Amino acid sequence: MSADIADLARFLDDCYPPERAADWDAVGPVCGHATAEVTRVLFAVDCVAATVDEAVSAGAQLMVTHHPLLLRGVTSLDPSGYKGAIVHRLIESGIGLYVAHTNADVASPGVSDALARRLGLGDLRPLDPIDTGPAGIGRIGRLEAPMSLRDFASHAAHRLPATAWGVRAAGDPDRVISTVAVCGGAGDTYLGLAAAAGVDAYLTADLRHHPVSEHIESRGPALVDAAHWATERPWLDAVASRVSREFGVDTLVSDHNTDPWTLSASSRG
């Protein structure tokens, strides 16, 4: 079956309303003729040279990514530059690009729902709700059975896509974890909300030294820090499934690891 880019864009806009994106964000269609026929879609966290190569090799006519390619203003799309080369490759290959970023973060279901379910959490509710509905940033849920922080960190490392970074945790390794807050992507902005929610642990990405140190000293929830890409990759399966059910087009999900860190070595005192 097939659809055109405009059909898919309207559907994705309904799933992830653009008006709910942050005011600094850049979401929605990026390139591709609205009337272009689509029989195959590639979903990826990032639009980089390798994922564009995947789309070309797969014969896709549309890429849907989480992170914007053109988030900040550019004055040139000269193909000798990094972003210009990607845009030219997409257009010359007849591939459109659509982005759902912070609007997918707050959607229900959205990025953090997929992350929470990958970790086996149930009874989900937003960490930072929009109005009184199910939408909002992050999710709070409950594990099927309590476990120690040590075991929960290992559980997360095995459930999330593999990266060199893996996961690291802050807090008493023997602390019992039953309730968990999660936020796909960079989530240290919501440390205070996680503490106020009274959860046992908060899993997110890109945590920094000083906020984590102050949080732990204040006896907040244990923290689990995963790679940014790994916390957002689970959403791709969910959105690909929605598009496939709605239009019957072929959907492919990229497992290309765009986490920039390639090595991790444990230090020994």
Coordinates of C-alpha atoms in Angstrom, one line a residue:
M1 CA 0.0 0.0 0.0
S2 CA 1.1 3.6 -0.3
A3 CA 0.3 7.1 0.8
D4 CA 1.8 10.5 0.1
I5 CA 4.0 12.6 2.3
A6 CA 1.1 15.0 3.1
D7 CA -1.0 12.1 4.3
L8 CA 1.7 10.8 6.6
A9 CA 2.6 14.3 7.8
R10 CA -1.1 15.0 8.7
F11 CA -1.3 11.7 10.6
L12 CA 2.0 12.4 12.5
D13 CA 0.8 15.9 13.3
D14 CA -2.3 14.3 14.8
C15 CA -0.2 11.9 16.9
Y16 CA 2.3 14.5 17.9
P17 CA 0.7 18.0 17.6
P18 CA 3.3 20.5 16.5
E19 CA 1.8 23.2 18.7
R20 CA 3.0 21.2 21.7
A21 CA 6.6 21.4 20.7
A22 CA 8.9 23.7 22.6
D23 CA 9.2 27.2 21.2
W24 CA 12.8 26.7 20.4
D25 CA 12.2 23.4 18.5
A26 CA 11.9 22.7 14.8
V27 CA 9.4 20.0 14.0
G28 CA 7.3 18.8 11.1
P29 CA 8.1 18.4 7.4
V30 CA 11.7 19.4 6.4
C31 CA 11.9 18.4 2.8
G32 CA 10.0 16.3 0.2
H33 CA 7.1 17.1 -2.1
A34 CA 3.7 16.8 -0.3
T35 CA 2.3 14.8 -3.2
A36 CA 5.3 12.3 -3.4
E37 CA 4.2 8.7 -3.1
V38 CA 5.5 6.8 -0.1
T39 CA 5.6 3.0 0.1
R40 CA 8.4 2.7 2.6
V41 CA 9.4 4.8 5.7
L42 CA 12.6 4.7 7.7
F43 CA 12.5 5.7 11.3
A44 CA 15.7 6.9 13.1
V45 CA 16.6 8.9 16.2
D46 CA 19.0 11.1 14.1
C47 CA 19.2 12.2 10.5
V48 CA 23.0 11.6 9.9
A49 CA 24.9 10.3 6.9
A50 CA 24.6 6.7 8.0
T51 CA 20.9 6.7 8.5
V52 CA 20.3 8.5 5.2
D53 CA 22.4 5.7 3.6
E54 CA 20.1 3.2 5.2
A55 CA 17.1 5.0 3.8
V56 CA 18.6 5.1 0.3
S57 CA 19.6 1.4 0.4
A58 CA 16.1 0.4 1.7
G59 CA 14.4 2.3 -1.1
A60 CA 12.5 4.5 1.4
Q61 CA 10.7 7.7 0.2
L62 CA 10.5 9.2 3.7
M63 CA 12.6 9.4 6.9
V64 CA 10.9 10.2 10.2
T65 CA 13.4 11.2 12.9
H66 CA 13.2 12.4 16.5
H67 CA 16.0 14.9 16.5
P68 CA 15.9 17.8 14.0
L69 CA 18.5 18.1 11.4
L70 CA 18.0 21.9 11.0
L71 CA 17.4 22.9 14.6
R72 CA 19.4 26.2 14.5
G73 CA 19.3 28.7 11.7
V74 CA 21.6 28.1 8.7
T75 CA 22.6 30.5 5.9
S76 CA 23.7 27.9 3.4
L77 CA 23.0 24.4 2.2
D78 CA 26.3 24.2 0.3
P79 CA 26.8 20.4 -0.2
S80 CA 30.4 20.7 0.8
G81 CA 29.1 21.2 4.4
Y82 CA 27.8 18.5 6.7
K83 CA 24.1 19.5 6.8
G84 CA 24.1 20.7 3.2
A85 CA 25.4 17.4 2.0
I86 CA 22.7 15.5 3.9
V87 CA 19.9 17.7 2.6
H88 CA 21.2 17.4 -1.0
R89 CA 21.4 13.6 -0.6
L90 CA 17.9 13.4 0.6
I91 CA 16.4 15.5 -2.1
E92 CA 18.5 13.9 -4.9
S93 CA 17.4 10.5 -3.7
G94 CA 13.8 11.4 -3.6
I95 CA 13.5 11.1 0.2
G96 CA 11.4 13.4 2.4
L97 CA 12.2 14.2 6.0
Y98 CA 9.8 14.7 8.9
V99 CA 10.7 15.5 12.5
A100 CA 8.8 14.8 15.7
H101 CA 10.9 16.0 18.7
T102 CA 9.6 17.7 21.8
N103 CA 6.1 17.3 20.6
A104 CA 6.7 13.5 20.7
D105 CA 8.3 13.8 24.1
V106 CA 5.1 15.2 25.7
A107 CA 2.6 13.1 23.6
S108 CA 0.6 10.2 25.1
P109 CA 1.7 7.7 24.0
G110 CA 5.1 9.3 23.3
V111 CA 8.9 8.9 23.8
S112 CA 8.8 8.3 27.6
D113 CA 5.9 5.8 27.4
A114 CA 8.0 3.7 25.1
L115 CA 11.0 4.0 27.4
A116 CA 8.9 3.1 30.5
R117 CA 7.4 0.1 28.8
R118 CA 10.8 -1.1 27.7
L119 CA 11.8 -1.1 31.3
G120 CA 8.7 -3.0 32.3
L121 CA 7.0 -0.2 34.2
G122 CA 3.2 -0.2 34.6
D123 CA 0.5 2.1 36.0
L124 CA 2.0 5.0 34.0
R125 CA 1.3 8.7 34.6
P126 CA 3.1 11.9 33.5
L127 CA 6.0 13.2 35.5
D128 CA 5.2 16.8 34.4
P129 CA 1.6 16.6 33.1
I130 CA 0.0 19.0 30.6
D131 CA -3.3 20.1 32.3
T132 CA -4.9 17.0 33.9
G133 CA -4.6 14.6 31.0
P134 CA -2.1 11.7 30.3
A135 CA 0.2 13.9 28.2
G136 CA 3.3 15.6 29.5
I137 CA 7.0 15.2 30.0
G138 CA 8.3 11.9 31.5
R139 CA 6.5 9.1 33.0
I140 CA 6.2 7.6 36.5
G141 CA 5.5 3.9 36.9
R142 CA 5.9 0.8 39.0
L143 CA 8.1 -2.2 38.6
E144 CA 6.5 -5.6 38.6
A145 CA 8.6 -6.5 41.6
P146 CA 10.9 -4.4 43.8
M147 CA 14.7 -4.8 43.3
S148 CA 17.9 -3.2 44.5
L149 CA 19.3 -0.1 42.7
R150 CA 22.2 -2.4 41.8
D151 CA 19.9 -4.8 40.1
F152 CA 17.7 -2.1 38.6
A153 CA 20.8 -0.5 36.9
S154 CA 21.7 -4.0 35.5
H155 CA 18.0 -4.5 34.4
A156 CA 18.1 -1.1 32.6
A157 CA 21.4 -1.9 30.9
H158 CA 20.0 -5.2 29.6
R159 CA 16.6 -3.8 28.5
L160 CA 17.8 -0.6 26.7
P161 CA 19.7 -0.7 23.4
A162 CA 23.4 -1.4 23.9
T163 CA 25.9 1.5 23.9
A164 CA 29.5 1.9 25.0
W165 CA 28.2 4.2 27.7
G166 CA 25.8 1.6 29.2
V167 CA 24.2 3.0 32.3
R168 CA 25.5 4.4 35.6
A169 CA 23.7 4.9 38.9
A170 CA 24.0 7.3 41.8
G171 CA 22.8 6.4 45.3
D172 CA 23.0 3.4 47.7
P173 CA 23.4 0.3 45.6
D174 CA 21.2 -1.6 48.0
R175 CA 18.3 0.9 48.0
V176 CA 15.0 -0.9 47.2
I177 CA 13.5 0.4 44.0
S178 CA 9.7 0.0 43.4
T179 CA 8.6 3.2 41.7
V180 CA 10.5 4.8 38.9
A181 CA 10.3 8.1 37.0
V182 CA 11.8 8.2 33.4
C183 CA 12.4 10.8 30.9
G184 CA 13.7 10.1 27.4
G185 CA 16.6 12.3 26.4
A186 CA 18.2 15.0 28.6
G187 CA 16.2 15.1 31.8
D188 CA 18.1 16.9 34.6
T189 CA 15.7 19.8 34.4
Y190 CA 13.2 17.5 36.0
L191 CA 15.2 16.3 39.0
G192 CA 13.1 18.4 41.3
L193 CA 9.9 17.0 40.0
A194 CA 11.2 13.4 40.4
A195 CA 12.1 14.2 44.0
A196 CA 8.7 15.8 44.7
A197 CA 6.9 12.8 43.2
G198 CA 8.5 10.6 45.9
V199 CA 9.8 7.9 43.4
D200 CA 12.6 5.5 44.4
A201 CA 14.6 6.1 41.2
Y202 CA 14.8 8.4 38.2
L203 CA 16.2 7.2 34.9
T204 CA 17.1 9.7 32.2
A205 CA 20.1 10.8 30.1
D206 CA 22.9 13.4 30.1
L207 CA 23.0 14.0 33.8
R208 CA 25.7 16.4 35.0
H209 CA 28.0 16.3 38.0
H210 CA 26.8 19.3 40.1
P211 CA 23.0 18.7 39.8
V212 CA 23.4 15.0 40.6
S213 CA 25.7 15.7 43.5
E214 CA 23.3 18.2 45.1
H215 CA 20.3 15.9 44.4
I216 CA 21.9 12.9 46.1
E217 CA 23.1 15.1 49.0
S218 CA 19.5 16.2 49.4
R219 CA 18.4 12.6 49.7
G220 CA 16.5 12.6 46.5
P221 CA 15.6 9.5 44.5
A222 CA 18.4 7.3 43.2
L223 CA 19.5 8.3 39.7
V224 CA 20.2 6.1 36.7
D225 CA 22.0 7.8 33.8
A226 CA 21.7 6.1 30.3
A227 CA 22.9 7.2 26.9
H228 CA 20.7 9.8 25.2
W229 CA 20.2 7.7 22.1
A230 CA 19.3 4.6 24.1
T231 CA 16.5 6.3 26.0
E232 CA 14.8 7.5 22.8
R233 CA 15.4 4.5 20.5
P234 CA 12.4 2.5 21.9
W235 CA 10.0 5.2 20.6
L236 CA 10.9 4.3 17.0
D237 CA 9.2 0.9 17.3
A238 CA 6.0 2.5 18.6
V239 CA 5.7 5.2 15.9
A240 CA 6.6 2.8 13.1
S241 CA 3.9 0.4 14.3
R242 CA 1.3 3.3 14.3
V243 CA 2.2 4.3 10.8
S244 CA 2.2 0.7 9.5
R245 CA -1.3 0.1 10.9
E246 CA -2.7 3.3 9.6
F247 CA -1.3 3.2 6.0
G248 CA -0.1 -0.3 5.4
V249 CA 3.3 1.0 4.1
D250 CA 6.5 -0.8 4.8
T251 CA 8.3 0.5 7.9
L252 CA 11.9 0.1 8.9
V253 CA 13.5 1.1 12.2
S254 CA 17.2 2.1 12.2
D255 CA 19.3 0.5 14.9
H256 CA 22.3 2.7 13.9
N257 CA 23.8 3.8 17.2
T258 CA 24.2 7.6 17.0
D259 CA 25.5 7.8 20.6
P260 CA 28.8 9.8 20.1
W261 CA 30.7 7.9 22.8
T262 CA 32.5 4.8 21.5
L263 CA 34.6 3.6 24.4
S264 CA 34.1 3.2 28.2
A265 CA 36.8 2.1 30.6
S266 CA 36.3 1.5 34.3
S267 CA 38.9 3.2 36.5
R268 CA 40.5 1.4 39.5
G269 CA 41.7 3.2 42.6

